[in-house]
Amino acid sequence: MSDSFDAVLIGAGHNALAAAFHLAKRGWKVAVYEQAKVAGGAVKTLELTLPGFRHDWAAMNLSLFAGSAFFKTYASDLTAQGAAFVPVNRPFASAFPGGRWCGVATDIAETTRNIARFSDRDAETWQRLVNGFAKEAPHLFGLLGSRMNLNAFAYFILKALRGKGVAGSLDLAQFLLKSPRAYLTETFEAPEVRAMLGAWGMHLDFAPDVAGGALFPYLEGMAGQAFGMAIGQGGADTIIRAMVKGIEAHGGRVETGIAVARILKDDDKASGIELADGRRIAARHVIAGVAPSALARLTGGTEPGFDKAMQDFRHAPGTLMIHLALDSLPDWAAGDALKSYAYVHLAPSLDQMARTYQEAEAGLLPSEPILVVGQPTVFDPTRALAGKHVLWVQVRMAPGTIRGDAAGEITATSWPEAAEPFTERALTLLDRYAPGIRSKILGRHVVTPTDLERDNPNLVGGDQVCGSHHIAQNFLFRPARGHTDGSTPIKNLHLTGAAVWPGAGTGAGSGFLLGQKLAGK
């Protein structure tokens, strides 16, 4: 063995780095090994188009990180290492055909005016929901931030019963089981308001008719109203660079551009790792920030039941990213007001979202994909040259494996050949809502689902959330029953990342919970 550590981590995604940071702060000797050339996993910022234009590779929204227990614990440390956020007062909007739009701003009067253009009753409903959010938030955030085991789940139920009573607790349980469409159609009357909120379900693989997805449109709407959004100053990688510096400042090591070949075992206990260059690293604990399906390859197998659960772990449809350097912001058909929002969703109806999702699930290139258009330079002009802008376009959904084209126009069935025509389909859609967008493009870089997985094998098929969050694979079952804490049948081998409870997002939840489990709070 060339080196020995208290813990070695496979992968430098933000969850693994959060675990390493916490352990290093507790005096553990840690080392992190990442196969990509840059740390961060899906959270990194690169000059992908032209010099001076910084693009967030996949994740752009850092609200979950800025509000996380991890950041609250280490805010002063991370800030000292350069982590910085830019507040966003207009987090999201949706554009609709015919030059209409609706958006959520931190100014409640502004939001209700936006909604009232579609429905006075919905504006009143929104005000009522906002007024009640303070009472609901502790229960929901308590659930999402808990250590999802039977004891923690029982404590959550008991606390809910005390705070909400039997009837209120049953109402909460019913809400958690509802689909986005069921919740949104019984709550709002305007199809546009339903669509504006329903688009958030698609971020976590919850199409309108998938049970268990009502929570996310509700939470994103209420959180956007209450807190706005946070993006990284200069790019999302501000948090990655700060964590890496913090780990190294406490004696840890972070190596990039080096793959891990296998996990070493001493009988039934993990004892270290072997790197692709042949080095063997001894460790008391091994933390694998990998997709569940990759674990068996690294370990050679554990227990049949666990290995099968890891292989059966389901991934969401993929994503195609279009990064644009622009001469100026899009000229939205709905008006200049949309130039002041961080996200503009192009997902005009729940029916269209459901259709797009089904097409991607069937392996078809959607005839009308959903676009999440990020305008980060509205709030952070440092990401582009003076007076210029970057556009972050997330194309949802895109099948990892192409079986055909829902529109019957694209014949290619591999991403190297399909990328260009599918990108053109997305840009044509964008041009419908922002006429003349192509004339503003100074540079373009497309990242296909295949490219995403090649750079980060955790993003299987371009799945940016590293696994579906449907009920059967969430809460007590993420990534498998009895292993929500990242434990595995091999002693001292732990799994972390978005595949482990509490799942996707930039909140670093699974990494921080694991770090606390190993080294204490």
Coordinates of C-alpha atoms in Angstrom, one line a residue:
M1 CA 0.0 0.0 0.0
S2 CA 1.4 3.4 -1.0
D3 CA -0.7 5.4 1.4
S4 CA -3.1 4.9 4.3
F5 CA -6.1 7.1 5.2
D6 CA -9.0 7.1 7.6
A7 CA -11.3 7.4 4.7
V8 CA -11.0 7.3 0.9
L9 CA -13.7 8.6 -1.4
I10 CA -14.5 7.5 -4.9
G11 CA -15.8 10.4 -6.9
A12 CA -15.7 14.1 -6.2
G13 CA -19.3 15.0 -6.6
H14 CA -20.7 17.6 -4.1
N15 CA -22.0 14.9 -1.7
A16 CA -18.7 13.1 -1.6
L17 CA -16.8 16.4 -1.1
A18 CA -19.3 17.3 1.7
A19 CA -18.6 14.0 3.5
A20 CA -14.8 14.5 3.0
F21 CA -15.0 18.1 4.3
H22 CA -16.8 17.1 7.4
L23 CA -14.5 14.2 8.1
A24 CA -11.4 16.4 7.5
K25 CA -12.8 19.0 9.9
R26 CA -13.1 16.2 12.5
G27 CA -9.4 15.3 12.1
W28 CA -9.8 12.4 9.8
K29 CA -7.1 11.8 7.2
V30 CA -9.1 11.7 3.9
A31 CA -8.4 11.3 0.2
V32 CA -10.7 11.8 -2.8
Y33 CA -10.2 10.3 -6.2
E34 CA -12.2 11.5 -9.2
Q35 CA -12.0 10.1 -12.8
A36 CA -12.9 13.3 -14.5
K37 CA -10.4 16.1 -15.0
V38 CA -12.4 18.5 -12.8
A39 CA -14.0 17.9 -9.4
G40 CA -17.7 18.5 -8.9
G41 CA -19.6 15.8 -10.8
A42 CA -22.6 17.5 -12.2
V43 CA -21.8 20.8 -10.4
K44 CA -19.0 22.5 -12.3
T45 CA -18.5 25.6 -14.5
L46 CA -16.4 25.6 -17.6
E47 CA -15.6 27.8 -20.6
L48 CA -17.5 25.7 -23.0
T49 CA -18.1 28.1 -25.9
L50 CA -15.7 31.1 -26.0
P51 CA -13.1 32.6 -23.7
G52 CA -14.7 34.6 -20.9
F53 CA -18.0 32.8 -21.1
R54 CA -18.5 30.5 -18.1
H55 CA -21.2 27.9 -18.3
D56 CA -22.6 25.6 -15.6
W57 CA -22.1 22.1 -16.9
A58 CA -25.3 20.7 -15.5
A59 CA -26.5 22.1 -12.2
M60 CA -27.2 25.8 -12.0
N61 CA -29.5 26.3 -9.1
L62 CA -27.7 26.3 -5.7
S63 CA -30.6 27.1 -3.5
L64 CA -30.6 23.7 -1.8
F65 CA -26.9 24.1 -1.0
A66 CA -27.2 27.6 0.3
G67 CA -30.1 26.5 2.6
S68 CA -28.6 23.1 3.6
A69 CA -27.7 21.9 7.0
F70 CA -24.2 21.4 5.7
F71 CA -23.7 25.0 4.6
K72 CA -25.3 26.3 7.7
T73 CA -22.7 24.3 9.7
Y74 CA -19.7 25.4 7.7
A75 CA -20.8 28.7 6.2
S76 CA -17.9 30.7 7.7
D77 CA -15.3 28.0 6.6
L78 CA -16.7 27.8 3.0
T79 CA -17.0 31.5 2.6
A80 CA -13.4 31.9 3.7
Q81 CA -12.5 29.5 1.0
G82 CA -14.3 31.6 -1.6
A83 CA -17.8 30.2 -1.7
A84 CA -20.2 33.0 -2.7
F85 CA -23.8 33.2 -3.9
V86 CA -25.9 35.7 -5.9
P87 CA -29.4 36.1 -4.7
V88 CA -32.2 35.9 -7.3
N89 CA -35.5 37.7 -6.6
R90 CA -37.3 36.4 -9.7
P91 CA -36.5 32.6 -9.6
F92 CA -38.8 31.2 -12.3
A93 CA -41.4 31.8 -14.9
S94 CA -43.2 30.0 -17.7
A95 CA -43.8 31.3 -21.2
F96 CA -46.9 30.2 -23.1
P97 CA -48.1 30.5 -26.7
G98 CA -49.5 33.8 -27.8
G99 CA -47.1 35.9 -25.9
R100 CA -48.4 35.1 -22.4
W101 CA -46.4 34.3 -19.3
C102 CA -46.6 33.8 -15.6
G103 CA -43.8 34.0 -13.0
V104 CA -43.0 33.8 -9.3
A105 CA -41.0 36.7 -7.6
T106 CA -40.1 37.2 -4.0
D107 CA -42.4 40.2 -3.9
I108 CA -45.8 38.5 -3.1
A109 CA -47.7 41.4 -4.6
E110 CA -45.9 41.0 -7.9
T111 CA -46.5 37.2 -8.0
T112 CA -50.2 37.6 -7.2
R113 CA -50.5 40.2 -10.0
N114 CA -48.9 37.7 -12.4
I115 CA -51.2 34.9 -11.4
A116 CA -54.3 37.2 -11.4
R117 CA -53.8 37.8 -15.1
F118 CA -55.0 34.2 -15.5
S119 CA -57.3 33.8 -12.5
D120 CA -58.3 36.0 -9.6
R121 CA -59.3 32.9 -7.6
D122 CA -55.8 31.4 -8.2
A123 CA -54.2 34.6 -7.0
E124 CA -56.2 34.3 -3.8
T125 CA -55.3 30.6 -3.5
W126 CA -51.6 31.5 -3.9
Q127 CA -51.8 34.0 -1.1
R128 CA -53.5 31.4 1.2
L129 CA -50.8 28.9 0.4
V130 CA -48.1 31.4 1.1
N131 CA -49.7 32.3 4.4
G132 CA -49.9 28.6 5.4
F133 CA -46.4 27.7 4.3
A134 CA -44.8 28.5 7.6
K135 CA -46.9 25.9 9.3
E136 CA -46.3 23.2 6.7
A137 CA -42.6 23.8 6.1
P138 CA -41.3 22.3 9.4
H139 CA -43.2 19.0 8.7
L140 CA -42.0 18.8 5.1
F141 CA -38.4 19.9 5.6
G142 CA -38.3 17.7 8.7
L143 CA -39.2 14.7 6.6
L144 CA -36.8 15.6 3.8
G145 CA -33.9 16.3 6.2
S146 CA -34.3 13.2 8.4
R147 CA -32.2 10.1 8.5
M148 CA -34.6 8.0 6.6
N149 CA -34.7 4.9 8.8
L150 CA -37.7 3.3 10.7
N151 CA -36.9 5.2 13.9
A152 CA -36.7 8.5 12.2
F153 CA -39.8 7.8 10.1
A154 CA -41.7 6.9 13.3
Y155 CA -40.5 10.1 15.0
F156 CA -41.7 12.1 12.0
I157 CA -45.2 10.5 12.2
L158 CA -45.4 11.1 15.9
K159 CA -44.4 14.7 15.5
A160 CA -46.9 15.2 12.7
L161 CA -49.6 13.7 14.9
R162 CA -48.8 16.0 17.7
G163 CA -48.6 19.1 15.4
K164 CA -51.4 18.3 13.0
G165 CA -53.7 15.8 14.7
V166 CA -54.9 12.6 13.1
A167 CA -57.0 14.3 10.4
G168 CA -54.2 16.8 9.5
S169 CA -51.6 14.0 9.4
L170 CA -53.8 11.9 7.1
D171 CA -54.2 14.9 4.8
L172 CA -50.4 15.3 4.7
A173 CA -50.0 11.6 3.9
Q174 CA -52.5 11.8 1.1
F175 CA -50.8 14.9 -0.3
L176 CA -47.4 13.1 -0.3
L177 CA -49.0 10.3 -2.4
K178 CA -50.7 12.5 -5.0
S179 CA -49.5 13.1 -8.5
P180 CA -48.6 16.7 -9.6
R181 CA -51.7 16.8 -11.8
A182 CA -54.1 15.6 -9.0
Y183 CA -52.8 18.3 -6.6
L184 CA -52.5 21.1 -9.2
T185 CA -55.9 20.6 -10.8
E186 CA -57.7 20.5 -7.4
T187 CA -55.8 23.6 -6.2
F188 CA -55.7 25.9 -9.2
E189 CA -58.2 26.6 -12.0
A190 CA -56.0 28.2 -14.7
P191 CA -54.1 25.7 -16.9
E192 CA -51.2 28.1 -17.1
V193 CA -50.7 28.3 -13.4
R194 CA -50.8 24.5 -13.1
A195 CA -48.2 24.2 -15.9
M196 CA -45.9 26.9 -14.3
L197 CA -45.7 24.8 -11.1
G198 CA -46.0 21.4 -12.7
A199 CA -42.8 22.0 -14.7
W200 CA -40.9 21.6 -11.4
G201 CA -42.0 18.0 -11.1
M202 CA -40.2 17.2 -14.3
H203 CA -36.9 18.3 -12.7
L204 CA -37.1 15.2 -10.4
D205 CA -38.7 12.7 -12.9
F206 CA -42.2 13.4 -11.8
A207 CA -44.4 13.7 -14.9
P208 CA -47.9 15.1 -14.2
D209 CA -49.4 11.7 -13.6
V210 CA -46.8 10.0 -11.5
A211 CA -47.9 9.4 -7.9
G212 CA -45.8 11.0 -5.2
G213 CA -44.8 14.1 -7.2
A214 CA -47.2 16.7 -5.8
L215 CA -44.6 17.7 -3.2
F216 CA -42.1 19.2 -5.6
P217 CA -44.3 21.7 -7.5
Y218 CA -45.6 22.8 -4.1
L219 CA -42.2 23.1 -2.4
E220 CA -40.5 24.8 -5.3
G221 CA -43.4 27.3 -5.7
M222 CA -43.4 28.2 -2.0
A223 CA -39.7 28.2 -1.6
G224 CA -39.3 30.4 -4.7
Q225 CA -41.8 32.8 -3.3
A226 CA -40.3 32.9 0.2
F227 CA -36.6 32.7 -0.5
G228 CA -36.0 33.2 -4.2
M229 CA -33.1 31.4 -5.7
A230 CA -29.4 31.3 -5.1
I231 CA -26.8 30.8 -7.9
G232 CA -23.1 30.7 -7.6
Q233 CA -21.1 33.8 -8.0
G234 CA -19.0 33.3 -11.1
G235 CA -20.5 29.8 -11.5
A236 CA -21.9 26.8 -9.6
D237 CA -18.4 25.6 -9.1
T238 CA -17.9 28.2 -6.4
I239 CA -19.0 25.6 -3.8
I240 CA -16.8 22.8 -5.3
R241 CA -13.7 24.9 -5.3
A242 CA -14.4 26.0 -1.7
M243 CA -14.9 22.4 -0.5
V244 CA -11.7 21.2 -2.2
K245 CA -9.7 24.0 -0.7
G246 CA -11.1 23.3 2.7
I247 CA -10.3 19.6 2.5
E248 CA -6.8 20.3 1.4
A249 CA -6.4 23.0 4.1
H250 CA -7.1 20.3 6.7
G251 CA -4.6 17.9 5.3
G252 CA -6.8 16.0 2.9
R253 CA -6.1 15.1 -0.7
V254 CA -8.2 15.6 -3.8
E255 CA -6.9 14.0 -7.0
T256 CA -8.7 14.3 -10.4
G257 CA -8.1 12.5 -13.7
I258 CA -7.6 9.2 -12.0
A259 CA -10.1 6.3 -12.0
V260 CA -10.6 3.7 -9.2
A261 CA -10.3 0.2 -10.5
R262 CA -11.6 -1.7 -7.6
I263 CA -12.4 -1.7 -3.9
L264 CA -10.1 -3.8 -1.8
K265 CA -11.5 -6.1 0.9
D266 CA -10.1 -7.9 3.9
D267 CA -12.6 -10.8 4.4
D268 CA -16.0 -9.0 4.9
K269 CA -14.5 -5.5 5.4
A270 CA -13.4 -2.8 3.0
S271 CA -9.7 -2.1 3.4
G272 CA -8.9 0.4 0.6
I273 CA -9.0 0.9 -3.1
E274 CA -6.8 0.2 -6.1
L275 CA -6.4 3.0 -8.6
A276 CA -6.3 2.6 -12.4
D277 CA -2.5 3.4 -12.3
G278 CA -1.9 0.5 -10.0
R279 CA -1.5 2.3 -6.7
R280 CA -3.2 0.7 -3.7
I281 CA -4.5 3.0 -1.0
A282 CA -5.3 1.6 2.4
A283 CA -8.3 3.1 4.4
R284 CA -10.4 2.3 7.4
H285 CA -13.5 3.4 5.5
V286 CA -14.3 3.5 1.8
I287 CA -17.0 5.9 0.6
A288 CA -18.2 5.3 -3.0
G289 CA -19.9 8.3 -4.6
V290 CA -21.1 6.1 -7.5
A291 CA -24.3 5.0 -9.2
P292 CA -25.7 1.8 -7.5
S293 CA -25.1 -0.2 -10.6
A294 CA -21.4 0.5 -10.5
L295 CA -20.9 -0.9 -7.1
A296 CA -20.7 -4.6 -8.1
R297 CA -18.0 -3.9 -10.6
L298 CA -15.9 -2.2 -8.0
T299 CA -16.5 -4.8 -5.2
G300 CA -16.8 -8.0 -7.3
G301 CA -20.1 -8.5 -5.6
T302 CA -21.5 -8.5 -2.1
E303 CA -24.8 -10.3 -1.2
P304 CA -27.1 -11.5 -4.0
G305 CA -30.1 -9.6 -2.7
F306 CA -28.3 -6.3 -2.3
D307 CA -26.4 -6.6 -5.6
K308 CA -29.8 -7.3 -7.4
A309 CA -31.3 -4.2 -5.8
M310 CA -28.3 -2.1 -7.0
Q311 CA -28.6 -3.5 -10.5
D312 CA -32.4 -2.9 -10.5
F313 CA -32.1 0.7 -9.4
R314 CA -34.0 2.7 -12.0
H315 CA -32.8 5.8 -13.7
A316 CA -34.8 8.7 -15.0
P317 CA -34.8 9.7 -18.7
G318 CA -31.8 11.7 -19.8
T319 CA -31.1 15.4 -20.5
L320 CA -29.4 17.2 -23.3
M321 CA -27.7 20.5 -22.4
I322 CA -27.3 23.4 -24.9
H323 CA -24.8 26.0 -23.7
L324 CA -25.0 29.3 -25.6
A325 CA -22.8 32.4 -25.6
L326 CA -25.1 35.3 -26.6
D327 CA -24.6 38.8 -27.9
S328 CA -27.7 39.8 -25.9
L329 CA -30.5 38.3 -23.9
P330 CA -33.4 36.6 -25.7
D331 CA -36.1 38.8 -27.0
W332 CA -39.0 37.0 -25.5
A333 CA -42.3 37.2 -27.4
A334 CA -44.0 37.6 -24.1
G335 CA -42.1 40.8 -23.4
D336 CA -39.0 42.1 -21.7
A337 CA -40.3 41.1 -18.3
L338 CA -39.1 37.6 -18.9
K339 CA -35.5 38.9 -19.2
S340 CA -35.5 39.4 -15.4
Y341 CA -36.1 35.7 -14.5
A342 CA -33.4 33.1 -13.7
Y343 CA -35.4 30.2 -15.2
V344 CA -37.9 30.4 -18.0
H345 CA -39.7 27.1 -18.5
L346 CA -41.1 26.2 -21.9
A347 CA -43.6 23.6 -20.8
P348 CA -47.0 25.0 -21.8
S349 CA -49.3 22.4 -20.4
L350 CA -49.5 19.4 -18.1
D351 CA -50.7 17.3 -21.1
Q352 CA -47.7 18.3 -23.1
M353 CA -45.4 17.4 -20.2
A354 CA -47.0 14.0 -19.9
R355 CA -46.7 13.3 -23.6
T356 CA -43.0 14.4 -23.7
Y357 CA -42.2 12.2 -20.7
Q358 CA -43.9 9.1 -22.2
E359 CA -42.1 9.6 -25.5
A360 CA -38.7 9.7 -23.8
E361 CA -39.6 6.7 -21.6
A362 CA -40.4 4.8 -24.8
G363 CA -36.9 5.7 -26.1
L364 CA -38.2 8.3 -28.6
L365 CA -36.8 11.7 -29.2
P366 CA -39.7 13.9 -28.0
S367 CA -41.5 15.8 -30.7
E368 CA -41.8 18.8 -28.4
P369 CA -39.2 18.6 -25.6
I370 CA -39.5 20.7 -22.4
L371 CA -36.9 23.4 -22.2
V372 CA -35.6 24.9 -19.0
V373 CA -33.9 28.2 -20.1
G374 CA -31.5 29.5 -17.5
Q375 CA -30.4 33.2 -17.7
P376 CA -27.7 33.4 -15.0
T377 CA -26.0 36.5 -16.4
V378 CA -29.1 38.5 -15.6
F379 CA -28.0 38.3 -12.0
D380 CA -24.3 37.4 -12.3
P381 CA -22.7 39.4 -15.2
T382 CA -19.3 38.1 -14.3
R383 CA -20.0 34.9 -16.2
A384 CA -19.7 36.6 -19.6
L385 CA -17.8 39.3 -21.3
A386 CA -19.1 42.9 -20.7
G387 CA -22.6 43.3 -22.1
K388 CA -22.8 39.7 -23.3
H389 CA -24.7 36.7 -21.8
V390 CA -24.7 33.0 -21.4
L391 CA -27.8 30.9 -21.8
W392 CA -28.2 27.5 -20.1
V393 CA -30.7 25.4 -21.9
Q394 CA -31.7 22.1 -20.3
V395 CA -33.7 19.9 -22.8
R396 CA -36.0 17.5 -20.9
M397 CA -36.6 14.7 -21.6
A398 CA -34.0 13.0 -23.8
P399 CA -33.8 9.2 -24.0
G400 CA -30.4 7.7 -23.0
T401 CA -30.9 5.0 -25.7
I402 CA -32.7 6.3 -28.8
R403 CA -35.2 3.9 -30.4
G404 CA -36.8 6.4 -32.7
D405 CA -38.2 9.8 -33.2
A406 CA -41.7 10.7 -32.0
A407 CA -42.0 13.3 -34.8
G408 CA -40.8 10.8 -37.5
E409 CA -38.2 13.3 -38.8
I410 CA -34.9 12.2 -37.2
T411 CA -33.6 8.8 -38.4
A412 CA -30.4 8.7 -36.3
T413 CA -30.5 6.4 -33.3
S414 CA -27.1 7.2 -31.8
W415 CA -26.4 10.5 -30.0
P416 CA -23.4 11.5 -32.1
E417 CA -25.7 11.5 -35.2
A418 CA -28.9 12.6 -33.5
A419 CA -27.4 15.5 -31.4
E420 CA -27.4 18.1 -34.2
P421 CA -31.0 17.6 -35.5
F422 CA -32.4 17.3 -32.0
T423 CA -30.6 20.4 -30.9
E424 CA -32.1 22.2 -33.9
R425 CA -35.5 21.0 -32.8
A426 CA -34.9 22.5 -29.4
L427 CA -33.6 25.8 -30.8
T428 CA -36.6 26.0 -33.2
L429 CA -38.9 25.6 -30.2
L430 CA -36.9 28.3 -28.3
D431 CA -37.2 30.6 -31.4
R432 CA -40.9 30.2 -31.2
Y433 CA -40.9 31.9 -27.8
A434 CA -37.8 34.1 -28.4
P435 CA -37.8 35.1 -32.1
G436 CA -34.4 35.7 -33.6
I437 CA -32.5 33.8 -30.9
R438 CA -30.2 32.2 -33.5
S439 CA -28.9 35.6 -34.7
K440 CA -27.7 36.3 -31.1
I441 CA -25.6 33.1 -30.8
L442 CA -21.8 33.8 -30.6
G443 CA -20.9 30.3 -29.6
R444 CA -22.6 26.9 -28.9
H445 CA -21.7 23.8 -27.1
V446 CA -24.0 20.8 -26.9
V447 CA -23.7 18.1 -24.2
T448 CA -25.7 14.9 -25.0
P449 CA -26.8 12.3 -22.5
T450 CA -23.9 10.1 -23.7
D451 CA -21.5 13.0 -23.0
L452 CA -22.9 13.5 -19.5
E453 CA -22.5 9.8 -18.7
R454 CA -19.0 9.7 -20.2
D455 CA -17.9 12.6 -18.0
N456 CA -19.7 11.4 -14.9
P457 CA -20.7 7.7 -15.0
N458 CA -23.2 8.4 -12.2
L459 CA -25.4 10.2 -14.8
V460 CA -26.6 6.9 -16.4
G461 CA -28.1 7.6 -19.7
G462 CA -27.8 11.3 -19.0
D463 CA -30.0 11.1 -15.9
Q464 CA -29.0 14.2 -14.0
V465 CA -30.8 13.2 -10.8
C466 CA -29.0 9.8 -10.6
G467 CA -32.1 7.7 -10.2
S468 CA -35.9 8.1 -10.4
H469 CA -37.5 9.5 -7.3
H470 CA -40.8 7.6 -7.7
I471 CA -42.3 6.3 -4.5
A472 CA -40.9 2.8 -4.8
Q473 CA -37.4 4.3 -5.0
N474 CA -37.6 7.1 -2.5
F475 CA -37.8 7.7 1.2
L476 CA -37.3 4.3 3.0
F477 CA -36.4 2.7 -0.4
R478 CA -33.6 5.0 -1.6
P479 CA -31.4 3.3 -2.9
A480 CA -32.8 0.1 -1.3
R481 CA -34.7 -0.9 1.9
G482 CA -32.4 -0.9 4.9
H483 CA -29.7 1.1 3.1
T484 CA -30.9 4.7 3.1
D485 CA -27.9 5.6 5.2
G486 CA -25.5 4.4 2.5
S487 CA -24.5 1.2 4.3
T488 CA -23.6 -1.9 2.3
P489 CA -23.2 -5.6 3.2
I490 CA -19.4 -4.9 3.2
K491 CA -18.3 -3.4 6.5
N492 CA -16.9 0.1 6.3
L493 CA -18.0 0.5 2.7
H494 CA -20.5 3.2 2.3
L495 CA -22.5 4.6 -0.7
T496 CA -23.2 8.3 -1.1
G497 CA -24.5 10.6 -3.8
A498 CA -27.9 11.5 -5.3
A499 CA -28.8 7.8 -5.4
V500 CA -28.9 7.7 -1.6
W501 CA -31.5 9.4 0.6
P502 CA -32.4 12.3 0.5
G503 CA -31.7 12.1 -3.2
A504 CA -31.0 14.6 -5.9
G505 CA -30.4 18.3 -5.7
T506 CA -27.4 20.4 -4.6
G507 CA -28.1 20.1 -0.8
A508 CA -25.3 17.7 -0.1
G509 CA -27.7 15.8 2.2
S510 CA -26.4 12.2 1.8
G511 CA -22.8 13.2 2.1
F512 CA -23.3 15.3 5.2
L513 CA -25.5 12.7 6.9
L514 CA -22.9 10.1 6.2
G515 CA -20.1 12.3 7.5
Q516 CA -22.0 12.8 10.7
K517 CA -22.7 9.1 11.1
L518 CA -19.0 8.3 10.8
A519 CA -17.4 11.1 12.8
G520 CA -20.2 12.6 14.8
K521 CA -21.8 16.0 14.5

